[in-house]
PDB file of C-alpha atoms in Angstrom:
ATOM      1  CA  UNK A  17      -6.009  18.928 -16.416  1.00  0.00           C
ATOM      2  CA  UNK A  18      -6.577  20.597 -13.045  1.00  0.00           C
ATOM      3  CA  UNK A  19      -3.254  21.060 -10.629  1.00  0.00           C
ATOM      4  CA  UNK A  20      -3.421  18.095  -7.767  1.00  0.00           C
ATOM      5  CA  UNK A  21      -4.543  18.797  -4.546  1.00  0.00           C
ATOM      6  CA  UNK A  22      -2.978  17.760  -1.251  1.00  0.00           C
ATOM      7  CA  UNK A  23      -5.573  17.045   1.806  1.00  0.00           C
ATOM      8  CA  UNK A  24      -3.998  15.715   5.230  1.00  0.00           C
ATOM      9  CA  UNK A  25      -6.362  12.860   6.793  1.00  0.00           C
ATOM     10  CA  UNK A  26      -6.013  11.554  10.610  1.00  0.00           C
ATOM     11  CA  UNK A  27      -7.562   8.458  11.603  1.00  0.00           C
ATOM     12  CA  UNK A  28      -7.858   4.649  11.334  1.00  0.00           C
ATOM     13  CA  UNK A  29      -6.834   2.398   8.614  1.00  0.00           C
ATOM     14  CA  UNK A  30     -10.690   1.445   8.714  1.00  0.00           C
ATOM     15  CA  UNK A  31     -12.420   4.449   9.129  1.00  0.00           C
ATOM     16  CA  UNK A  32     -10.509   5.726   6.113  1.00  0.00           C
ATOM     17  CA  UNK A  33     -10.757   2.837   3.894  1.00  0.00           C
ATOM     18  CA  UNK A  34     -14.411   3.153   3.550  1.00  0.00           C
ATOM     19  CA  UNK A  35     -14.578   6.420   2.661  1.00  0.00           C
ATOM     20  CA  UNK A  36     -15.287   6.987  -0.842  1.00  0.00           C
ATOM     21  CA  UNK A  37     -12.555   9.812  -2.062  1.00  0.00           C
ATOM     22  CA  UNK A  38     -13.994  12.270  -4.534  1.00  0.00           C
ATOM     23  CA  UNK A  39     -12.778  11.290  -8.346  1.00  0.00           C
ATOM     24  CA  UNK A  40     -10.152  14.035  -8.870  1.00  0.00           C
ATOM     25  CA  UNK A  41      -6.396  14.334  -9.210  1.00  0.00           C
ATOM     26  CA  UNK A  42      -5.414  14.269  -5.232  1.00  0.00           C
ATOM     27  CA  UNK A  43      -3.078  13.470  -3.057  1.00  0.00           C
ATOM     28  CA  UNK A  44      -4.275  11.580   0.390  1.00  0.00           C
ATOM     29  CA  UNK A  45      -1.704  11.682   3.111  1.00  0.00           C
ATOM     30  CA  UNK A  46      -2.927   9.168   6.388  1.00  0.00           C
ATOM     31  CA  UNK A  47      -2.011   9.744   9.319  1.00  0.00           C
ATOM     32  CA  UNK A  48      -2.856   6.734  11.784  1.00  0.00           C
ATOM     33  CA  UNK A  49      -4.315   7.091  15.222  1.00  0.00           C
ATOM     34  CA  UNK A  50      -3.702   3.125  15.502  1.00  0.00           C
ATOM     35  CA  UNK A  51      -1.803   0.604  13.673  1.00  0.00           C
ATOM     36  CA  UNK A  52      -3.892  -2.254  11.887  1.00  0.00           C
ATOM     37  CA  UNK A  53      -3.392  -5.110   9.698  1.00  0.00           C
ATOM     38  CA  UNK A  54      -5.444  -4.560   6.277  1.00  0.00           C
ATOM     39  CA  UNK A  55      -6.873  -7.484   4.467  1.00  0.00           C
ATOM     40  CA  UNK A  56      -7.078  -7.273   0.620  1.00  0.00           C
ATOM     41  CA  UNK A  57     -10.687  -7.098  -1.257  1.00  0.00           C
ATOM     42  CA  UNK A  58     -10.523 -10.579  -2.225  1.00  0.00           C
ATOM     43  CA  UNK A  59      -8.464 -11.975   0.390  1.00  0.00           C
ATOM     44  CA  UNK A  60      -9.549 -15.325   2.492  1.00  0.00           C
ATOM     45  CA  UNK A  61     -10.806 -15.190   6.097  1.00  0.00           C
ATOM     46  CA  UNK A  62      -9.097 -18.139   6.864  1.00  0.00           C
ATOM     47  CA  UNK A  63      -5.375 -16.701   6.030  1.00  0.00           C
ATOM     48  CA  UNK A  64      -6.174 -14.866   9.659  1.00  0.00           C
ATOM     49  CA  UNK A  65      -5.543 -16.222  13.001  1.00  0.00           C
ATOM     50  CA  UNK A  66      -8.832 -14.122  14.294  1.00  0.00           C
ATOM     51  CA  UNK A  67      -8.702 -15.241  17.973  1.00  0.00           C
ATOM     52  CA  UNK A  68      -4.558 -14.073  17.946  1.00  0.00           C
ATOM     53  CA  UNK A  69      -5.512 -11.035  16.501  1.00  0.00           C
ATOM     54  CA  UNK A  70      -7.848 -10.551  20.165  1.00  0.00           C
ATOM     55  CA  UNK A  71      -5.589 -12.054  21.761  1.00  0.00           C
ATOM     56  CA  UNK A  72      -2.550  -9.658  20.429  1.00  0.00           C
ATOM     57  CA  UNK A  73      -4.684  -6.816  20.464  1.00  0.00           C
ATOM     58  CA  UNK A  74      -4.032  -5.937  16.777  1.00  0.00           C
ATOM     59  CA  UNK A  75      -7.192  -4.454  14.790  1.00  0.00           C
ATOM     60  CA  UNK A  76      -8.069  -5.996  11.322  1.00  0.00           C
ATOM     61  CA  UNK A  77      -9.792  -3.745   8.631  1.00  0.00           C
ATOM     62  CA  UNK A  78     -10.326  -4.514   4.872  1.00  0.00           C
ATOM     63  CA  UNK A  79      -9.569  -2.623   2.110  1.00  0.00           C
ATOM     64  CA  UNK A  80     -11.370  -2.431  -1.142  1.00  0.00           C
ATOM     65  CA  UNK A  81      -8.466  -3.023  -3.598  1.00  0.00           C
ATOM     66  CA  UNK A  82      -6.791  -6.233  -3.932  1.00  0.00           C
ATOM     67  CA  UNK A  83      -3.716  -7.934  -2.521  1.00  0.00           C
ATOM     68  CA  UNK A  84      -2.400  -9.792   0.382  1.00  0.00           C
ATOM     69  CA  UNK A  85      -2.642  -8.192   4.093  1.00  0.00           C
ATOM     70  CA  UNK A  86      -0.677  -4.921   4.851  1.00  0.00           C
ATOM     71  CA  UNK A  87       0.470  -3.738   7.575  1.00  0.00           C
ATOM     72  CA  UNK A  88      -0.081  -0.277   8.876  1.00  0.00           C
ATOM     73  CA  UNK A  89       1.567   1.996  11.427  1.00  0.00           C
ATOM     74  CA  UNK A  90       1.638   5.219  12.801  1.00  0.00           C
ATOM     75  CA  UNK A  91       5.498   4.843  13.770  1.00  0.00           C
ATOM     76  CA  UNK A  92       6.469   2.339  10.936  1.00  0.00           C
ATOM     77  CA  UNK A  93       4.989   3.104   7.729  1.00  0.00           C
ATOM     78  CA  UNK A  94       4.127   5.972   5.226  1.00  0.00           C
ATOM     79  CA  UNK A  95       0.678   5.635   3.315  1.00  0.00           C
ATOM     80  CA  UNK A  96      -0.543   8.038   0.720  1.00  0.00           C
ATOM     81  CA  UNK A  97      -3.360   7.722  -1.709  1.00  0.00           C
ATOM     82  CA  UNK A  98      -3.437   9.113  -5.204  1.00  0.00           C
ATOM     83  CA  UNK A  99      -6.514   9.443  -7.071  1.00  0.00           C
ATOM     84  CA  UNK A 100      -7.258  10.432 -10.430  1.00  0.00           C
ATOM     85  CA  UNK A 101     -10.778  10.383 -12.381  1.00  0.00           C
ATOM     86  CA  UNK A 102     -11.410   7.985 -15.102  1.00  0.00           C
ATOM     87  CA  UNK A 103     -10.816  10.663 -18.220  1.00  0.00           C
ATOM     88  CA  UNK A 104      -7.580  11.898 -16.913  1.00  0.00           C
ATOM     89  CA  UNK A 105      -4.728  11.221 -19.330  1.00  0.00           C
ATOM     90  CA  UNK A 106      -2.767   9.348 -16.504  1.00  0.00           C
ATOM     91  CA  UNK A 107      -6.152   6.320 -16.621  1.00  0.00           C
ATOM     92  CA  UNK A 108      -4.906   3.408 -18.489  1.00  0.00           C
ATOM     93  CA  UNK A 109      -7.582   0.779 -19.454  1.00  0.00           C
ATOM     94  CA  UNK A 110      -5.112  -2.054 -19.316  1.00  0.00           C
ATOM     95  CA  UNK A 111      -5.042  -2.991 -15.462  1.00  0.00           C
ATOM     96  CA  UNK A 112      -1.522  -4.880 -15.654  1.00  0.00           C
ATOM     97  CA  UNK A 113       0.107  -1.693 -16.707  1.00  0.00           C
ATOM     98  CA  UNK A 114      -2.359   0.674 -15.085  1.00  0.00           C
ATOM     99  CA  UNK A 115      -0.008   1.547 -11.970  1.00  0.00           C
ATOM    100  CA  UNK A 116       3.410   1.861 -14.647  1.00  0.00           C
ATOM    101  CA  UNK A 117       3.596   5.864 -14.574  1.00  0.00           C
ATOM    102  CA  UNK A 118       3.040   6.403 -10.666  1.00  0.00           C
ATOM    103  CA  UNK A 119       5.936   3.610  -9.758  1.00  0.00           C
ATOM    104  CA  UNK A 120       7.881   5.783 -12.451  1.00  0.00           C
ATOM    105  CA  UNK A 121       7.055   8.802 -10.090  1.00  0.00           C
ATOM    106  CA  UNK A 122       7.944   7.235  -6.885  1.00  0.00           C
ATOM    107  CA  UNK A 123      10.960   6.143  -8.311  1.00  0.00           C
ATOM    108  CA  UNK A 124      12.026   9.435  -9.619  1.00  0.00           C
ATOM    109  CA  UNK A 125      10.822  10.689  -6.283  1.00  0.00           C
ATOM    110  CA  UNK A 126      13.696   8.643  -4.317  1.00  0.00           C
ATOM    111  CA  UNK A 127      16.186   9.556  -6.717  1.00  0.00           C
ATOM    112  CA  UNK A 128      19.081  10.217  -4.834  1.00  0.00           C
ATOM    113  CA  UNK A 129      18.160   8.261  -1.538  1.00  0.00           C
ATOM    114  CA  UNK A 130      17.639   4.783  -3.552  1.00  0.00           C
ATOM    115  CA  UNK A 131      18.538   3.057  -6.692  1.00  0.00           C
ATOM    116  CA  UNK A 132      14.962   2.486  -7.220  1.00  0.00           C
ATOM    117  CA  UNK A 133      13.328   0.528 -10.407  1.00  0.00           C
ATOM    118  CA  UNK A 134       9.546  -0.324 -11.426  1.00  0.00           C
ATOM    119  CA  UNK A 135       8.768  -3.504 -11.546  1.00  0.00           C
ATOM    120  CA  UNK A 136       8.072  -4.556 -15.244  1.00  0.00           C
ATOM    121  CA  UNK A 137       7.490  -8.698 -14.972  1.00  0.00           C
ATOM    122  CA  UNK A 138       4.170  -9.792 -14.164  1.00  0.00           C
ATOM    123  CA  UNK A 139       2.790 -10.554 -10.623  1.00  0.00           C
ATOM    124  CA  UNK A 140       3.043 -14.110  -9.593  1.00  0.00           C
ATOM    125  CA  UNK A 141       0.608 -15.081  -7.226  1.00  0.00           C
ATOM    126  CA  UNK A 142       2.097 -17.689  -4.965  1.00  0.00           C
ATOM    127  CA  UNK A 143       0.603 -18.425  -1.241  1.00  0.00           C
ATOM    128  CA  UNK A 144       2.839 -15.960   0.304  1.00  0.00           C
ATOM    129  CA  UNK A 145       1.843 -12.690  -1.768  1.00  0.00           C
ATOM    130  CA  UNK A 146      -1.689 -13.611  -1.584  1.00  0.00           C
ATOM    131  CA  UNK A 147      -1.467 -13.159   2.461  1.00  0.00           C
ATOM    132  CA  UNK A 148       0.938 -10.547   2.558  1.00  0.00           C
ATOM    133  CA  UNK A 149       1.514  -7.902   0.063  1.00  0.00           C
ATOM    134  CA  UNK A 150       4.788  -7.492   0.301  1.00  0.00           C
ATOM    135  CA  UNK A 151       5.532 -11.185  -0.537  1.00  0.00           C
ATOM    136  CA  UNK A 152       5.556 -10.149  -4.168  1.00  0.00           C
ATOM    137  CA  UNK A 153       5.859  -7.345  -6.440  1.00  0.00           C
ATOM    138  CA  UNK A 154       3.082  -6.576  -8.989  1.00  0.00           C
ATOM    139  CA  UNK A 155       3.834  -4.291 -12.263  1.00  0.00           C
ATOM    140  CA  UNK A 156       4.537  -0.776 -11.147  1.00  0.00           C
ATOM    141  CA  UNK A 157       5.658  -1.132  -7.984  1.00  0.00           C
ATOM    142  CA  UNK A 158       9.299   0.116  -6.745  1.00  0.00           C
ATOM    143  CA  UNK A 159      12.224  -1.880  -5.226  1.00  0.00           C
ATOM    144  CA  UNK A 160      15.747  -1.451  -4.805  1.00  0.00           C
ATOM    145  CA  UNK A 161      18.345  -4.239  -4.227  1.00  0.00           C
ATOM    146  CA  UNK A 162      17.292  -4.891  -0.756  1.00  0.00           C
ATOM    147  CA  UNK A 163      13.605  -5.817  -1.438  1.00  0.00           C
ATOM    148  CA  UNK A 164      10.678  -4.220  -2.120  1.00  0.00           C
ATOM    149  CA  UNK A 165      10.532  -0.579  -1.363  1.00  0.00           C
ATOM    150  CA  UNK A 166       6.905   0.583  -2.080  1.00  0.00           C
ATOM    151  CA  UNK A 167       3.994  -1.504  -2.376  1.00  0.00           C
ATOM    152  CA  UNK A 168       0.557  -0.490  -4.387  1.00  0.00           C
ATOM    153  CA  UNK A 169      -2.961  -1.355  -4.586  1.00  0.00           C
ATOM    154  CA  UNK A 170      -5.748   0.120  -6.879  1.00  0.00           C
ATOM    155  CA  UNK A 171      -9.578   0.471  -6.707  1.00  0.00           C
ATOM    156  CA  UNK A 172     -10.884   1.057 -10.213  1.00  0.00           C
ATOM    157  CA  UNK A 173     -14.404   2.399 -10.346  1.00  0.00           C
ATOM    158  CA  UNK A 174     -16.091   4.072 -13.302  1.00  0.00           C
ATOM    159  CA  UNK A 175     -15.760   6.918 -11.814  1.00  0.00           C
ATOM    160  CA  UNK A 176     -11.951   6.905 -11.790  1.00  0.00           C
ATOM    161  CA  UNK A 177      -9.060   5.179  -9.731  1.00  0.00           C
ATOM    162  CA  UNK A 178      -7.316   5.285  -6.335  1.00  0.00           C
ATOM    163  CA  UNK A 179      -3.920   4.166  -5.731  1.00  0.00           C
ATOM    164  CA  UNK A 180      -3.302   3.017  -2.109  1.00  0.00           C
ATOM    165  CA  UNK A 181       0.832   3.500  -1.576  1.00  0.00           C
ATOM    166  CA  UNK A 182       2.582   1.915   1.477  1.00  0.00           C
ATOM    167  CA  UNK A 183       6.580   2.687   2.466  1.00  0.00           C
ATOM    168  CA  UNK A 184       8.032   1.630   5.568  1.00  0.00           C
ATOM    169  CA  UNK A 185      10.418   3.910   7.014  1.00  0.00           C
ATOM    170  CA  UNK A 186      11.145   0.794   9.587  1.00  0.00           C
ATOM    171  CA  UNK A 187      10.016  -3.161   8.668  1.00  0.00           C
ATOM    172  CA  UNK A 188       9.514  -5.208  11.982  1.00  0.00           C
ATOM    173  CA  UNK A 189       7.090  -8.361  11.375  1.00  0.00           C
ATOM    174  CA  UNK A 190       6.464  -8.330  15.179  1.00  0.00           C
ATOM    175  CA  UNK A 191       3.749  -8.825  16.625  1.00  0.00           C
ATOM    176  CA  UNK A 192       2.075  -8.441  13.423  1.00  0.00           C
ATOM    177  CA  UNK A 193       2.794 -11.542  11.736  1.00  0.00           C
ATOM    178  CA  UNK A 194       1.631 -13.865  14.402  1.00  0.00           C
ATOM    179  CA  UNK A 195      -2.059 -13.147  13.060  1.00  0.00           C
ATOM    180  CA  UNK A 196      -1.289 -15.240   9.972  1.00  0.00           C
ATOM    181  CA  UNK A 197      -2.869 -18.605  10.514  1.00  0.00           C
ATOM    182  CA  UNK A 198      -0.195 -20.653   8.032  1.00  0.00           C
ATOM    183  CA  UNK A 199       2.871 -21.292  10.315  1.00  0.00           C
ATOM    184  CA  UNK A 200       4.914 -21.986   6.738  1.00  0.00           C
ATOM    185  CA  UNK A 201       3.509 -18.500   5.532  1.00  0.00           C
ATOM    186  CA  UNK A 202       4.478 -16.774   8.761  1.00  0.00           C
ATOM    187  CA  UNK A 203       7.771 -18.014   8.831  1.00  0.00           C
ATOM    188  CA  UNK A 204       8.323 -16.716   4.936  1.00  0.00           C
ATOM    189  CA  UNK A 205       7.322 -13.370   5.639  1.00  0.00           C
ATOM    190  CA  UNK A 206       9.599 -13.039   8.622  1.00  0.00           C
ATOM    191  CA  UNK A 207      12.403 -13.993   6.242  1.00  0.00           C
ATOM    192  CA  UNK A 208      11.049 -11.199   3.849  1.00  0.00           C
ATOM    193  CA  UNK A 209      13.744  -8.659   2.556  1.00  0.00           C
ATOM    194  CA  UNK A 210      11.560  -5.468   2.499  1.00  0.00           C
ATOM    195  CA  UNK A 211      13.165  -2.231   1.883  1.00  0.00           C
ATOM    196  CA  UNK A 212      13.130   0.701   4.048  1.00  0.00           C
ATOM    197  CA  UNK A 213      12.922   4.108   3.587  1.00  0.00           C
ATOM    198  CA  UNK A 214      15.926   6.060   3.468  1.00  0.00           C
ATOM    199  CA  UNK A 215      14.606   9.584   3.966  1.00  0.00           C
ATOM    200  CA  UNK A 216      11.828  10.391   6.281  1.00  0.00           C
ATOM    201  CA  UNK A 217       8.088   9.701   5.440  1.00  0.00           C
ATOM    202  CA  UNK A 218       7.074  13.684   5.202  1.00  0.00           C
ATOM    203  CA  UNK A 219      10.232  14.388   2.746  1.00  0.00           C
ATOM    204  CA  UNK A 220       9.020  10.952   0.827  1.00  0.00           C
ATOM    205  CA  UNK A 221       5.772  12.289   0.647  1.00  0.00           C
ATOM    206  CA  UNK A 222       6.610  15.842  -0.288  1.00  0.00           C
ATOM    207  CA  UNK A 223       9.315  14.573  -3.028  1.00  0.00           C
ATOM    208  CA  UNK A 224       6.486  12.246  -5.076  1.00  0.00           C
ATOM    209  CA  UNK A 225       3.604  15.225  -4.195  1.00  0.00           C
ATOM    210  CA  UNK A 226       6.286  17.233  -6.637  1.00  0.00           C
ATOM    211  CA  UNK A 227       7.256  14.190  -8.808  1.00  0.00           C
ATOM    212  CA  UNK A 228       3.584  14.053 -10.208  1.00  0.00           C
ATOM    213  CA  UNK A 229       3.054  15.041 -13.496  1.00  0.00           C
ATOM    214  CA  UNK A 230       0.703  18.161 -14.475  1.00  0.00           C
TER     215      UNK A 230
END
């Protein structure tokens, strides 16, 4: 397989969700101009408070791989991309263990800084995790004993895949969480426990850029 590649992209959760990234083994750092709250594929309208979004001055965007609503910024969280095209050795054609071997790699990446584990149980879709991604863990992603550490998405194509990785180096639900309509849900994801990062976001990056396997 060819080495991966590391591009460097600046700009808005939006702009940079609908570009279409070139099916090859890559790493995609992101670095945000704004912050923005990001609305899974599949996620309802109606789990958004629209007019406090205005109101708040907090951009939405929507990203094309599934989930509850994440919550992106420049100060407060670390987002990298990996892609890899569909006859790499890394695909796996079973989805609920499709994102196993790059938790394993973040994992191995915070070696040292975390006590970090892949989640092996299945995902269980209560209200919460379907508005807010990190109101659940899914197979593959990483926690420690404080919560969960980093969340992933993935857009299969038949081209290949794309793994969208969020870290937060600092979790603050403010002013954020006032966007979500349910007052129950908003509530639960204030009393979230989300890890946070316990090295900065470039030596995160750098460790799982070097944690991926040839």
């Amino acid at each position: 397989m060819s080495e991966w590649t590391v591009e460097h992209w600046r700009g808005t959760a939006s702009d940079f969700h609908e570009m279409v990234l070139p099916a090859t083994r890559a790493v995609w750092v992101v670095e945000l101009t704004a912050p923005a709250l990001v609305l899974g594929s599949s996620q309802r309208e109606d789990t958004i408070d629209r007019d406090a979004a205005r109101r708040l001055g907090v951009p939405l965007a929507r990203r094309h791989s599934g989930g509850g609503a994440v919550w992106l910024s420049p100060r407060q969280s670390v987002w990298v991309d990996i892609t890899i095209p569909r006859d790499d050795p890394l695909w796996v054609d079973d989805v609920p263990s499709s994102m196993n071997w790059l938790g394993s790699c973040i994992a191995g990446a915070l070696a040292g800084a975390h006590e970090a584990h892949v989640h092996a149980a299945s995902y269980e879709a209560t209200d919460l995790a379907r508005a807010v991604c990190f109101g659940a863990l899914a197979p593959g992603e990483v926690a420690d004993d404080t919560g969960k550490l980093v969340g992933i998405s993935q857009r299969r194509t038949r081209e290949g895949a794309r793994f969208q990785c969020v870290a937060y180096t600092e979790w603050d639900t403010e002013p954020w969480v006032n966007l979500i309509a349910d007052p129950s849900i908003r509530d639960q994801t204030r009393a979230l426990r989300v890890a946070e990062l316990a090295l900065p976001g470039d030596d995160f990056v750098a460790r799982l850029t070097q944690s991926l396997p040839s």
